[in-house]
Short mmCIF file of C-alpha atoms and ligand atoms in Angstrom, two decimals:
data_model
loop_
_atom_site.label_atom_id
_atom_site.label_comp_id
_atom_site.label_asym_id
_atom_site.label_seq_id
_atom_site.Cartn_x
_atom_site.Cartn_y
_atom_site.Cartn_z
CA MET A 1 -7.22 -32.64 -96.49
CA VAL A 2 -8.81 -30.32 -93.74
CA SER A 3 -12.70 -30.43 -93.16
CA ARG A 4 -13.95 -27.32 -92.84
CA VAL A 5 -16.99 -26.64 -90.17
CA ILE A 6 -19.71 -23.83 -91.24
CA PRO A 7 -21.99 -23.33 -87.81
CA VAL A 8 -25.77 -23.97 -88.69
CA ASP A 9 -28.17 -21.38 -87.20
CA PRO A 10 -29.34 -21.74 -83.76
CA PHE A 11 -32.27 -24.03 -83.58
CA ASP A 12 -34.46 -26.14 -81.26
CA LEU A 13 -34.84 -29.87 -81.79
CA VAL A 14 -37.71 -31.65 -80.34
CA LEU A 15 -36.55 -35.25 -80.21
CA PHE A 16 -39.72 -37.41 -80.07
CA GLY A 17 -38.59 -40.97 -78.94
CA ALA A 18 -35.32 -39.71 -77.06
CA THR A 19 -34.88 -42.32 -74.68
CA GLY A 20 -34.87 -45.15 -77.64
CA ASP A 21 -32.19 -47.06 -79.07
CA LEU A 22 -31.93 -44.75 -82.17
CA ALA A 23 -31.96 -41.89 -80.15
CA GLN A 24 -29.42 -42.87 -77.42
CA ARG A 25 -26.86 -44.51 -80.14
CA LYS A 26 -26.95 -42.12 -82.95
CA ILE A 27 -28.61 -39.22 -82.85
CA LEU A 28 -27.88 -37.81 -79.60
CA PRO A 29 -24.41 -38.82 -79.98
CA GLY A 30 -24.50 -37.29 -83.47
CA LEU A 31 -25.38 -33.88 -82.35
CA TYR A 32 -22.65 -34.39 -79.35
CA HIS A 33 -20.21 -34.58 -82.19
CA ARG A 34 -21.56 -31.54 -84.44
CA PHE A 35 -21.50 -29.48 -81.01
CA GLU A 36 -17.82 -31.12 -80.07
CA VAL A 37 -16.59 -29.45 -83.70
CA GLY A 38 -18.63 -26.01 -83.41
CA GLN A 39 -21.32 -26.86 -85.84
CA MET A 40 -24.15 -26.79 -83.28
CA PRO A 41 -24.28 -23.59 -81.82
CA GLU A 42 -24.03 -23.27 -77.83
CA ASP A 43 -27.47 -21.45 -77.59
CA ALA A 44 -29.23 -24.42 -79.92
CA ARG A 45 -31.58 -26.61 -77.85
CA ILE A 46 -32.51 -30.22 -77.71
CA ILE A 47 -36.05 -31.12 -76.30
CA GLY A 48 -36.25 -34.69 -75.54
CA THR A 49 -39.45 -36.17 -75.17
CA ALA A 50 -41.15 -39.54 -74.47
CA ARG A 51 -43.79 -40.98 -72.21
CA SER A 52 -41.53 -41.22 -69.45
CA ASP A 53 -41.68 -39.04 -66.37
CA MET A 54 -38.56 -37.30 -65.75
CA ASP A 55 -37.29 -33.83 -65.07
CA ASP A 56 -34.27 -32.40 -67.29
CA ALA A 57 -31.69 -33.42 -64.72
CA ALA A 58 -32.61 -37.25 -65.02
CA PHE A 59 -33.02 -37.04 -68.91
CA ARG A 60 -29.48 -35.21 -69.13
CA ALA A 61 -28.15 -38.14 -67.13
CA VAL A 62 -29.50 -40.72 -69.53
CA VAL A 63 -28.07 -39.03 -72.45
CA GLN A 64 -24.67 -38.70 -70.61
CA ASP A 65 -24.77 -42.33 -70.35
CA GLY A 66 -25.60 -42.72 -74.11
CA ILE A 67 -22.76 -40.61 -74.85
CA LYS A 68 -20.15 -42.03 -72.92
CA GLN A 69 -21.04 -45.35 -74.16
CA PHE A 70 -21.66 -44.31 -78.16
CA ALA A 71 -18.97 -41.44 -78.25
CA PRO A 72 -16.29 -43.22 -75.95
CA GLU A 73 -14.03 -40.34 -77.21
CA TYR A 74 -15.87 -37.51 -76.01
CA LYS A 75 -14.36 -34.69 -73.70
CA THR A 76 -15.60 -34.18 -70.56
CA ASP A 77 -15.86 -30.26 -70.32
CA ILE A 78 -17.41 -30.37 -73.98
CA LEU A 79 -19.94 -32.96 -72.75
CA ALA A 80 -20.87 -30.91 -69.49
CA ARG A 81 -21.60 -27.74 -71.98
CA PHE A 82 -23.41 -30.16 -74.27
CA LEU A 83 -25.59 -31.78 -71.79
CA ASP A 84 -26.56 -27.78 -71.13
CA CYS A 85 -28.52 -27.57 -74.17
CA VAL A 86 -30.51 -30.87 -73.54
CA GLU A 87 -33.70 -30.54 -71.83
CA TYR A 88 -37.10 -32.91 -71.84
CA ILE A 89 -40.44 -32.56 -71.22
CA PRO A 90 -42.81 -36.00 -71.08
CA VAL A 91 -45.19 -35.86 -73.69
CA ASP A 92 -47.93 -38.73 -74.48
CA ALA A 93 -47.39 -38.91 -78.46
CA LEU A 94 -51.18 -39.89 -78.74
CA GLY A 95 -52.73 -38.19 -75.83
CA ASP A 96 -53.19 -34.68 -74.58
CA ALA A 97 -50.76 -34.40 -72.11
CA GLY A 98 -47.09 -32.51 -72.63
CA TRP A 99 -48.03 -30.25 -75.53
CA PRO A 100 -48.65 -27.15 -74.15
CA GLU A 101 -45.37 -27.22 -71.99
CA LEU A 102 -43.81 -28.26 -75.13
CA LYS A 103 -45.28 -25.21 -77.02
CA LYS A 104 -44.05 -22.68 -74.45
CA LYS A 105 -40.49 -23.92 -74.67
CA LEU A 106 -40.09 -23.35 -78.59
CA ARG A 107 -38.41 -19.99 -79.37
CA PRO A 108 -40.17 -18.05 -82.27
CA ASP A 109 -37.09 -17.05 -83.77
CA ALA A 110 -35.01 -20.33 -83.67
CA VAL A 111 -34.89 -22.92 -86.47
CA ARG A 112 -37.80 -25.44 -85.24
CA ALA A 113 -37.06 -29.00 -86.14
CA PHE A 114 -39.60 -32.12 -84.79
CA TYR A 115 -37.65 -35.16 -85.29
CA LEU A 116 -39.84 -38.63 -84.96
CA SER A 117 -37.45 -41.24 -83.80
CA VAL A 118 -40.43 -43.79 -82.84
CA GLY A 119 -42.34 -45.99 -84.63
CA PRO A 120 -44.22 -45.27 -87.67
CA SER A 121 -47.73 -45.87 -86.26
CA LEU A 122 -47.25 -42.36 -84.21
CA PHE A 123 -46.21 -40.02 -87.13
CA SER A 124 -49.51 -39.24 -88.25
CA GLY A 125 -50.91 -38.53 -84.49
CA ILE A 126 -47.57 -36.69 -83.67
CA ALA A 127 -48.22 -34.50 -86.71
CA GLN A 128 -51.62 -34.11 -86.18
CA ARG A 129 -50.96 -33.04 -82.65
CA LEU A 130 -48.01 -30.53 -83.69
CA HIS A 131 -50.62 -28.78 -85.85
CA ASP A 132 -53.57 -28.64 -83.60
CA HIS A 133 -51.40 -27.56 -80.56
CA GLY A 134 -50.10 -24.44 -82.60
CA LEU A 135 -46.33 -26.13 -82.71
CA ALA A 136 -45.94 -26.56 -86.35
CA THR A 137 -44.84 -23.05 -88.09
CA PRO A 138 -44.98 -22.48 -92.04
CA GLU A 139 -40.85 -22.98 -91.18
CA SER A 140 -40.77 -25.99 -89.05
CA ARG A 141 -39.42 -29.25 -90.12
CA ILE A 142 -40.71 -32.75 -89.59
CA VAL A 143 -38.22 -35.71 -89.51
CA VAL A 144 -39.56 -39.31 -89.87
CA GLU A 145 -37.45 -42.34 -89.63
CA LYS A 146 -37.83 -45.44 -91.55
CA PRO A 147 -39.65 -47.86 -92.06
CA PHE A 148 -41.65 -45.68 -94.32
CA GLY A 149 -44.74 -47.83 -94.96
CA ARG A 150 -44.81 -51.44 -95.51
CA ASP A 151 -46.49 -51.24 -98.55
CA LEU A 152 -47.75 -48.61 -101.15
CA ALA A 153 -51.01 -48.33 -99.26
CA THR A 154 -49.14 -47.73 -95.90
CA ALA A 155 -46.77 -45.60 -97.67
CA LYS A 156 -49.77 -43.49 -99.11
CA ALA A 157 -51.68 -43.17 -95.68
CA LEU A 158 -48.14 -41.98 -93.87
CA ASN A 159 -47.79 -39.56 -96.68
CA ALA A 160 -51.72 -38.47 -96.12
CA GLY A 161 -51.01 -37.84 -92.62
CA LEU A 162 -48.20 -36.11 -92.57
CA ARG A 163 -49.02 -33.74 -95.81
CA ALA A 164 -52.23 -32.81 -93.60
CA CYS A 165 -50.15 -31.12 -91.81
CA PHE A 166 -46.94 -30.35 -93.36
CA GLU A 167 -45.87 -29.30 -96.74
CA GLU A 168 -43.71 -31.42 -98.78
CA HIS A 169 -40.77 -28.83 -98.38
CA GLN A 170 -40.84 -29.48 -94.78
CA ILE A 171 -40.86 -33.36 -94.47
CA TYR A 172 -37.68 -34.96 -93.74
CA ARG A 173 -37.55 -39.03 -94.80
CA ILE A 174 -34.48 -40.50 -93.73
CA ASP A 175 -32.62 -43.01 -95.33
CA HIS A 176 -29.29 -42.74 -93.16
CA TYR A 177 -27.36 -44.67 -96.22
CA LEU A 178 -27.60 -41.53 -98.19
CA GLY A 179 -25.76 -39.70 -94.96
CA LYS A 180 -22.59 -41.80 -95.91
CA GLU A 181 -19.84 -40.13 -96.98
CA THR A 182 -19.35 -42.43 -99.79
CA VAL A 183 -22.56 -42.02 -101.55
CA GLN A 184 -22.39 -38.31 -101.70
CA ASN A 185 -18.95 -39.15 -103.07
CA LEU A 186 -20.26 -41.38 -105.93
CA MET A 187 -22.20 -38.37 -106.96
CA ALA A 188 -18.99 -36.09 -106.98
CA LEU A 189 -17.15 -38.92 -108.84
CA ARG A 190 -19.54 -39.23 -111.32
CA PHE A 191 -20.69 -35.41 -111.86
CA ALA A 192 -17.48 -33.38 -111.03
CA ASN A 193 -15.12 -35.61 -113.19
CA SER A 194 -15.14 -36.23 -116.90
CA LEU A 195 -13.16 -39.42 -116.82
CA PHE A 196 -16.03 -41.59 -115.67
CA GLU A 197 -19.34 -40.31 -117.10
CA PRO A 198 -18.70 -41.07 -120.95
CA LEU A 199 -17.91 -44.79 -119.71
CA TRP A 200 -21.19 -44.95 -117.49
CA ASN A 201 -23.58 -46.83 -119.51
CA ALA A 202 -24.60 -50.06 -121.42
CA THR A 203 -21.86 -49.51 -124.08
CA HIS A 204 -19.20 -50.11 -121.33
CA VAL A 205 -20.56 -51.45 -118.02
CA ASP A 206 -21.11 -54.76 -118.31
CA HIS A 207 -23.06 -55.22 -114.92
CA VAL A 208 -23.20 -53.45 -111.82
CA GLN A 209 -23.34 -55.63 -108.31
CA ILE A 210 -24.60 -53.57 -105.14
CA THR A 211 -24.22 -55.91 -101.72
CA VAL A 212 -25.11 -54.98 -98.38
CA ALA A 213 -24.25 -57.70 -96.09
CA GLU A 214 -24.13 -57.92 -92.26
CA SER A 215 -22.57 -60.48 -90.23
CA ILE A 216 -25.20 -60.68 -87.26
CA GLY A 217 -28.63 -62.40 -87.20
CA VAL A 218 -31.90 -60.76 -86.42
CA ASP A 219 -32.02 -62.37 -82.49
CA GLY A 220 -33.41 -59.75 -80.21
CA ARG A 221 -35.81 -58.41 -82.94
CA GLY A 222 -36.56 -61.37 -84.70
CA ALA A 223 -40.45 -60.62 -83.89
CA TYR A 224 -40.19 -57.14 -85.43
CA TYR A 225 -37.77 -58.32 -88.21
CA ASP A 226 -40.08 -61.44 -89.64
CA GLN A 227 -42.78 -58.70 -90.32
CA SER A 228 -40.68 -57.26 -92.71
CA GLY A 229 -37.63 -59.56 -94.33
CA ALA A 230 -34.88 -58.14 -96.50
CA MET A 231 -37.05 -57.00 -99.46
CA ARG A 232 -38.77 -54.45 -97.40
CA ASP A 233 -36.17 -53.82 -94.24
CA MET A 234 -33.07 -53.26 -96.79
CA ILE A 235 -34.14 -53.01 -100.77
CA GLN A 236 -36.81 -51.35 -101.11
CA ASN A 237 -35.12 -48.28 -99.05
CA HIS A 238 -31.23 -48.58 -98.95
CA LEU A 239 -30.36 -50.38 -102.01
CA VAL A 240 -33.27 -49.07 -104.36
CA GLN A 241 -31.18 -45.87 -102.89
CA LEU A 242 -27.76 -46.90 -103.79
CA LEU A 243 -29.16 -47.90 -107.47
CA CYS A 244 -30.76 -44.75 -107.96
CA LEU A 245 -27.58 -42.63 -107.35
CA THR A 246 -25.54 -45.03 -109.32
CA ALA A 247 -27.87 -45.18 -112.43
CA MET A 248 -29.16 -41.63 -112.48
CA GLU A 249 -28.91 -38.99 -115.25
CA PRO A 250 -26.84 -35.86 -114.21
CA PRO A 251 -29.13 -33.41 -112.64
CA SER A 252 -29.31 -30.13 -114.37
CA LYS A 253 -28.45 -28.57 -110.89
CA PHE A 254 -27.65 -29.92 -107.44
CA THR A 255 -30.65 -28.74 -105.96
CA PRO A 256 -32.91 -31.18 -103.74
CA ASN A 257 -35.51 -31.48 -106.29
CA SER A 258 -33.48 -31.83 -109.18
CA VAL A 259 -31.61 -34.62 -107.67
CA ARG A 260 -34.52 -36.28 -106.29
CA ASP A 261 -36.45 -35.80 -110.00
CA GLU A 262 -34.01 -37.86 -111.50
CA LYS A 263 -34.18 -40.23 -108.65
CA VAL A 264 -37.53 -40.66 -109.37
CA LYS A 265 -37.13 -41.42 -112.84
CA VAL A 266 -34.90 -44.37 -112.16
CA ILE A 267 -37.44 -45.93 -110.13
CA GLU A 268 -39.79 -45.56 -112.23
CA ALA A 269 -37.58 -47.02 -114.84
CA LEU A 270 -36.99 -50.30 -112.98
CA GLU A 271 -38.66 -53.36 -114.88
CA PRO A 272 -40.53 -56.12 -113.28
CA VAL A 273 -38.69 -58.78 -111.71
CA GLU A 274 -39.53 -62.35 -112.43
CA GLN A 275 -39.56 -64.56 -109.78
CA GLN A 276 -36.47 -66.44 -111.61
CA ASP A 277 -34.60 -63.65 -111.13
CA ILE A 278 -35.00 -63.81 -107.14
CA ALA A 279 -32.91 -65.56 -104.49
CA ARG A 280 -34.37 -65.78 -100.96
CA GLY A 281 -32.75 -67.23 -98.11
CA GLN A 282 -33.20 -68.29 -94.26
CA TYR A 283 -30.06 -68.43 -92.26
CA LYS A 284 -29.75 -71.96 -90.96
CA PRO A 285 -28.67 -73.32 -87.10
CA GLN A 286 -25.14 -74.01 -86.73
CA ASN A 287 -22.93 -75.40 -84.05
CA GLY A 288 -25.55 -75.08 -81.65
CA GLU A 289 -26.46 -71.47 -82.63
CA ASP A 290 -30.14 -70.71 -83.13
CA GLY A 291 -30.87 -70.15 -86.96
CA TYR A 292 -33.49 -67.59 -88.61
CA LEU A 293 -36.45 -69.69 -87.63
CA ASP A 294 -35.39 -69.74 -83.68
CA HIS A 295 -34.89 -66.59 -83.61
CA VAL A 296 -38.16 -65.36 -85.12
CA GLY A 297 -39.92 -68.01 -83.03
CA ASP A 298 -41.73 -69.42 -85.83
CA PRO A 299 -40.93 -72.78 -87.57
CA ASN A 300 -43.02 -71.74 -90.60
CA SER A 301 -41.84 -68.33 -91.04
CA ARG A 302 -41.57 -67.58 -94.94
CA THR A 303 -39.67 -64.34 -94.40
CA GLU A 304 -36.07 -63.84 -95.94
CA SER A 305 -33.22 -62.99 -94.14
CA TYR A 306 -31.79 -62.96 -97.49
CA ILE A 307 -32.61 -61.93 -101.07
CA ALA A 308 -30.73 -61.30 -104.10
CA LEU A 309 -32.25 -60.23 -107.33
CA LYS A 310 -31.33 -59.42 -111.02
CA VAL A 311 -32.95 -55.84 -111.99
CA HIS A 312 -33.20 -54.25 -114.98
CA VAL A 313 -33.38 -50.15 -115.73
CA GLY A 314 -35.10 -49.91 -118.58
CA ASN A 315 -34.03 -46.41 -120.40
CA TRP A 316 -31.41 -45.93 -123.17
CA ARG A 317 -28.60 -45.62 -120.79
CA TRP A 318 -29.06 -49.16 -119.17
CA ALA A 319 -30.66 -51.23 -121.58
CA GLY A 320 -29.47 -54.77 -121.09
CA VAL A 321 -26.95 -54.13 -118.45
CA PRO A 322 -28.22 -56.19 -115.11
CA PHE A 323 -27.79 -54.49 -111.98
CA TYR A 324 -27.61 -57.38 -109.09
CA LEU A 325 -28.67 -56.77 -105.64
CA ARG A 326 -28.19 -58.87 -102.65
CA THR A 327 -28.30 -58.02 -99.14
CA GLY A 328 -28.60 -60.28 -96.17
CA LYS A 329 -28.14 -61.32 -92.71
CA ARG A 330 -25.41 -63.35 -90.91
CA LEU A 331 -23.35 -63.47 -93.97
CA ARG A 332 -19.63 -64.01 -94.01
CA ALA A 333 -18.70 -60.21 -92.97
CA ARG A 334 -20.32 -56.95 -92.58
CA GLU A 335 -19.84 -55.13 -96.09
CA SER A 336 -21.43 -52.72 -98.35
CA GLU A 337 -20.49 -51.85 -101.66
CA ILE A 338 -21.27 -50.77 -105.31
CA ALA A 339 -19.25 -52.57 -107.66
CA VAL A 340 -19.62 -51.08 -111.13
CA VAL A 341 -17.93 -53.70 -113.72
CA PHE A 342 -16.97 -52.50 -116.70
CA ARG A 343 -16.73 -54.78 -120.01
CA ASP A 344 -13.85 -56.96 -120.68
CA PRO A 345 -11.21 -55.64 -123.41
CA PRO A 346 -12.30 -56.76 -126.45
CA HIS A 347 -8.99 -58.11 -127.92
CA THR A 348 -5.50 -59.14 -126.14
CA ILE A 349 -2.31 -57.95 -127.94
CA PHE A 350 -0.33 -60.11 -124.87
CA PRO A 351 0.69 -63.41 -125.82
CA ASN A 352 0.11 -65.69 -123.18
CA VAL A 353 -1.64 -64.07 -120.32
CA GLY A 354 -4.97 -65.37 -121.03
CA HIS A 355 -8.06 -63.80 -120.93
CA LEU A 356 -7.86 -60.18 -119.75
CA ARG A 357 -10.90 -59.01 -117.09
CA GLY A 358 -12.61 -55.85 -117.07
CA ASN A 359 -12.19 -52.92 -114.61
CA VAL A 360 -14.16 -52.65 -111.32
CA LEU A 361 -14.74 -49.70 -109.63
CA VAL A 362 -16.04 -50.42 -106.21
CA ILE A 363 -17.34 -47.66 -104.29
CA ARG A 364 -17.41 -49.01 -100.29
CA LEU A 365 -19.68 -48.08 -97.92
CA GLN A 366 -18.77 -50.20 -94.94
CA PRO A 367 -16.66 -51.20 -93.08
CA ASP A 368 -14.19 -48.63 -94.26
CA GLU A 369 -15.54 -46.21 -96.88
CA GLY A 370 -13.70 -45.23 -99.90
CA ILE A 371 -13.32 -45.95 -103.65
CA THR A 372 -10.80 -48.54 -105.53
CA LEU A 373 -10.44 -48.91 -109.17
CA ARG A 374 -9.62 -52.59 -110.47
CA THR A 375 -7.01 -52.04 -112.88
CA THR A 376 -4.60 -54.55 -114.83
CA ILE A 377 -1.08 -53.65 -115.31
CA LYS A 378 2.09 -55.30 -116.01
CA ASP A 379 3.77 -57.35 -112.81
CA PRO A 380 6.87 -55.92 -112.31
CA GLY A 381 10.11 -57.14 -112.33
CA PRO A 382 12.02 -58.89 -114.83
CA GLY A 383 11.21 -62.37 -116.36
CA GLY A 384 8.88 -62.09 -119.26
CA PHE A 385 5.46 -59.84 -119.63
CA ARG A 386 3.42 -61.03 -117.13
CA LEU A 387 0.31 -59.04 -116.22
CA ALA A 388 -1.09 -58.60 -112.59
CA ASP A 389 -4.38 -57.16 -111.10
CA VAL A 390 -4.29 -54.19 -108.93
CA SER A 391 -6.29 -51.75 -107.12
CA LEU A 392 -6.00 -48.05 -107.27
CA ASP A 393 -7.23 -47.39 -103.40
CA MET A 394 -8.52 -44.54 -102.22
CA SER A 395 -9.73 -44.97 -98.27
CA PHE A 396 -11.36 -41.72 -96.98
CA ALA A 397 -10.22 -42.24 -93.49
CA GLU A 398 -6.37 -42.40 -94.84
CA ALA A 399 -7.42 -38.84 -97.23
CA LEU A 400 -8.94 -37.12 -94.51
CA GLY A 401 -5.63 -38.13 -91.91
CA ALA A 402 -5.47 -40.16 -89.15
CA ASP A 403 -7.07 -37.94 -86.19
CA VAL A 404 -9.81 -36.84 -88.62
CA ARG A 405 -12.84 -38.96 -87.07
CA PRO A 406 -15.30 -39.83 -90.16
CA GLN A 407 -18.54 -38.45 -89.76
CA ASP A 408 -21.56 -40.60 -88.93
CA ALA A 409 -24.40 -40.43 -91.40
CA TYR A 410 -26.84 -39.44 -88.79
CA GLU A 411 -24.64 -36.33 -88.24
CA ARG A 412 -24.52 -34.89 -91.39
CA LEU A 413 -28.31 -35.69 -91.83
CA VAL A 414 -29.52 -34.15 -88.85
CA MET A 415 -27.53 -30.69 -89.69
CA ASP A 416 -29.21 -31.04 -93.39
CA VAL A 417 -32.30 -30.87 -91.56
CA ILE A 418 -31.44 -27.89 -89.54
CA ARG A 419 -30.09 -26.29 -92.61
CA GLY A 420 -33.08 -27.01 -94.68
CA ASP A 421 -31.39 -29.02 -97.11
CA GLN A 422 -33.82 -31.86 -98.33
CA THR A 423 -31.18 -33.21 -101.01
CA LEU A 424 -30.24 -36.23 -99.11
CA PHE A 425 -33.60 -37.00 -97.76
CA MET A 426 -36.54 -39.15 -99.76
CA ARG A 427 -39.48 -37.51 -101.44
CA GLY A 428 -42.65 -38.98 -100.66
CA ASP A 429 -43.36 -39.41 -104.52
CA GLU A 430 -39.96 -41.26 -104.31
CA ALA A 431 -41.15 -43.54 -101.44
CA GLU A 432 -44.14 -44.24 -103.32
CA ALA A 433 -42.65 -45.25 -106.11
CA ALA A 434 -40.01 -47.80 -104.77
CA TRP A 435 -43.28 -49.65 -102.96
CA ALA A 436 -44.90 -49.88 -106.39
CA TRP A 437 -42.23 -51.38 -107.84
CA VAL A 438 -41.77 -53.83 -104.82
CA ASP A 439 -45.21 -54.55 -103.73
CA PRO A 440 -45.60 -57.30 -107.24
CA ILE A 441 -42.17 -59.06 -106.46
CA ILE A 442 -43.35 -59.58 -102.82
CA GLN A 443 -47.20 -60.49 -104.04
CA GLY A 444 -45.48 -62.81 -106.43
CA TRP A 445 -43.61 -64.92 -103.94
CA GLU A 446 -46.51 -64.71 -101.33
CA GLY A 447 -49.11 -66.23 -103.62
CA GLY A 448 -46.90 -69.30 -104.23
CA ARG A 449 -45.38 -71.76 -101.93
CA ASP A 450 -41.66 -71.37 -102.19
CA ARG A 451 -40.11 -71.34 -98.68
CA PRO A 452 -36.51 -69.17 -98.59
CA ALA A 453 -33.60 -71.72 -99.00
CA PRO A 454 -31.83 -72.34 -96.21
CA TYR A 455 -27.96 -71.09 -96.08
CA ASP A 456 -24.78 -71.64 -93.66
CA PRO A 457 -24.41 -68.72 -91.16
CA GLY A 458 -21.04 -67.10 -92.03
CA SER A 459 -21.38 -68.04 -95.68
CA SER A 460 -21.75 -65.67 -98.91
CA GLY A 461 -26.31 -66.54 -99.06
CA PRO A 462 -27.73 -69.52 -100.78
CA GLU A 463 -27.02 -71.53 -103.61
CA ASP A 464 -29.68 -70.23 -105.57
CA ALA A 465 -27.92 -66.68 -105.28
CA LEU A 466 -24.82 -67.92 -106.83
CA MET A 467 -26.90 -69.79 -109.49
CA LEU A 468 -28.67 -65.88 -110.48
CA MET A 469 -25.16 -64.91 -111.58
CA HIS A 470 -23.39 -68.28 -112.90
CA ARG A 471 -26.42 -68.61 -115.20
CA ASP A 472 -25.68 -65.46 -116.84
CA GLY A 473 -21.57 -66.28 -116.64
CA ARG A 474 -21.07 -63.74 -114.17
CA ARG A 475 -19.80 -64.29 -110.57
CA TRP A 476 -20.61 -62.22 -107.06
CA ARG A 477 -17.66 -60.25 -105.81
CA GLN A 478 -16.68 -62.19 -102.59
CA ILE A 479 -17.93 -61.21 -99.35
CA GLY A 480 -15.08 -60.32 -97.19
CA GLY A 481 -12.56 -61.04 -99.32
P1 LIG B 1 -37.02 -47.48 -79.25
O1 LIG B 1 -35.90 -48.08 -78.75
O2 LIG B 1 -38.42 -48.90 -79.21
O3 LIG B 1 -37.91 -46.16 -78.65
C1 LIG B 1 -38.94 -45.96 -79.03
C2 LIG B 1 -38.88 -44.58 -78.28
O4 LIG B 1 -40.18 -43.95 -78.63
C3 LIG B 1 -38.88 -44.27 -76.45
O5 LIG B 1 -38.36 -43.14 -76.61
C4 LIG B 1 -40.10 -44.60 -76.03
O6 LIG B 1 -40.39 -43.75 -74.76
C5 LIG B 1 -41.23 -43.60 -77.18
N1 LIG B 1 -42.43 -43.83 -77.51
C6 LIG B 1 -43.09 -44.94 -77.55
N2 LIG B 1 -44.54 -44.64 -77.74
C7 LIG B 1 -44.39 -43.25 -77.42
C8 LIG B 1 -45.56 -42.46 -76.97
N3 LIG B 1 -47.05 -42.88 -77.23
N4 LIG B 1 -45.88 -41.33 -77.07
C9 LIG B 1 -44.30 -40.70 -76.79
N5 LIG B 1 -43.41 -41.46 -76.69
C10 LIG B 1 -43.29 -42.82 -77.05
O7 LIG B 1 -37.18 -47.63 -80.81
P2 LIG B 1 -36.00 -47.28 -81.67
O8 LIG B 1 -34.95 -48.24 -81.99
O9 LIG B 1 -35.14 -46.24 -81.00
O10 LIG B 1 -36.37 -46.54 -83.00
C11 LIG B 1 -37.34 -45.44 -83.27
C12 LIG B 1 -37.47 -45.62 -84.73
O11 LIG B 1 -36.39 -45.68 -85.49
C13 LIG B 1 -38.34 -46.44 -85.44
O12 LIG B 1 -39.46 -45.79 -86.17
C14 LIG B 1 -37.45 -47.24 -85.79
O13 LIG B 1 -37.83 -48.28 -86.81
C15 LIG B 1 -36.50 -46.62 -86.60
N6 LIG B 1 -35.28 -47.02 -86.82
C16 LIG B 1 -34.34 -47.46 -85.33
C17 LIG B 1 -33.17 -47.88 -86.05
C18 LIG B 1 -32.18 -48.40 -84.55
O14 LIG B 1 -31.24 -48.57 -84.97
N7 LIG B 1 -32.94 -48.53 -83.54
C19 LIG B 1 -32.30 -47.98 -87.08
C20 LIG B 1 -33.24 -47.37 -88.12
C21 LIG B 1 -34.38 -46.89 -87.84
P3 LIG B 1 -41.84 -44.47 -73.80
O15 LIG B 1 -41.80 -45.41 -73.99
O16 LIG B 1 -40.91 -43.44 -72.55
O17 LIG B 1 -42.73 -43.17 -74.20
#
């Protein structure tokens, strides 16, 4: 399979927070990769900004170091040409210094994008200054990172701040899970094939499991994490987005608003979740290694590093089908997947084979993106009629060929911004609808006295999470299995 590269128009990308972790680790290496394959034109420009005082040469040295570290397979001559596209201007997001100089740099005829890779407290201030200093044109785009609020009220305030200066069609709210190849493939699988869609409903699907498991803890950013927890940090955005793409109706067209309209309908159909259908946990210390409470430096913290919950989408298609969501830190493996578990065959014609299990379609997001379908076949060979479960396995890395590097989510998303395609970005009402569903769930446990249950690092999470499934006569798929 050969991937085709269509160059984007010349652009000026102003990267706020250009010296920060995300810019260095993901955004700039992603742009380098797009330059290397010829998608980013040579006359595109990346203008880094932050408060640090440095000139173009010093910033290029920073970018070069970042790319050497985070895109280690870079090519020296291409990197040198990429760095020619990179400039720097010191700008204080909340002051007045630097804005006129930044304005002078921008070309009137190039696509103009402002990427806010800074904390959300700076979003509204930057949007306002872009507007007041005349940098924001009707065609320019503004990109904002997560977290988009910590509840409905703060998300509304962020939306109001951005919309005071930009139209909704100019605002790109990043959820980098949507940039993953597999997530888009989920849409292709559902809406470009006739095989699955007739089965994609309560008649044939028993339940859905969505797992985002991480093996690392929160050490190093414990204080920040403790203010949010797994529900705010992961469920409200990434897992709800995965649920939407799994559960949504086929949009009539593949346009940004048609797709996002259908996603909003799913979020609005999410039913309130009872506290008995939630399991929260915190990883314990183990073998001299610190646990969650040590990492956040607060022995009384009630913030969860793990959460599992049973969710229902209240509409005709999904009535009675539970969606089990779980995510956590310090688990057995780093693994993310959506598993659509079909109903068991209703009747067994084969003697002595026991209970037949339903097919499982697994959409794997990490570590290696791909799709598998668990099927039951005859165990090959002589010696009687036995059955065996096998997986029809499609790994994207294999499908693309060994010499094609899988594209990182940020690469795709930044190019979509330049192309002006909002399909893979959250709309303002979508972010607010997700918070409107999440807020009462969080308030439910904040109002109580329960603490998250301790769980062993390297495990699958707390016992309560296993019980959540067992009570329904189901089992979680094994993490790292
Ligand atoms: P970071 O490492 O702390 O970097 C922050 C950047 O903002 C620095 O370049 C800093 O440079 C600049 N900055 C801070 N205050 C400023 C001001 N008043 N005016 C202008 N520039 C200012 O943060 P990060 O980890 O890159 O995260 C950036 C954003 O992405 C955050 O919203 C974060 O939640 C989100 N995010 C990050 C990750 C990740 O993996 N890092 C993942 C998902 C989302 P100066 O100090 O020199 O000004």
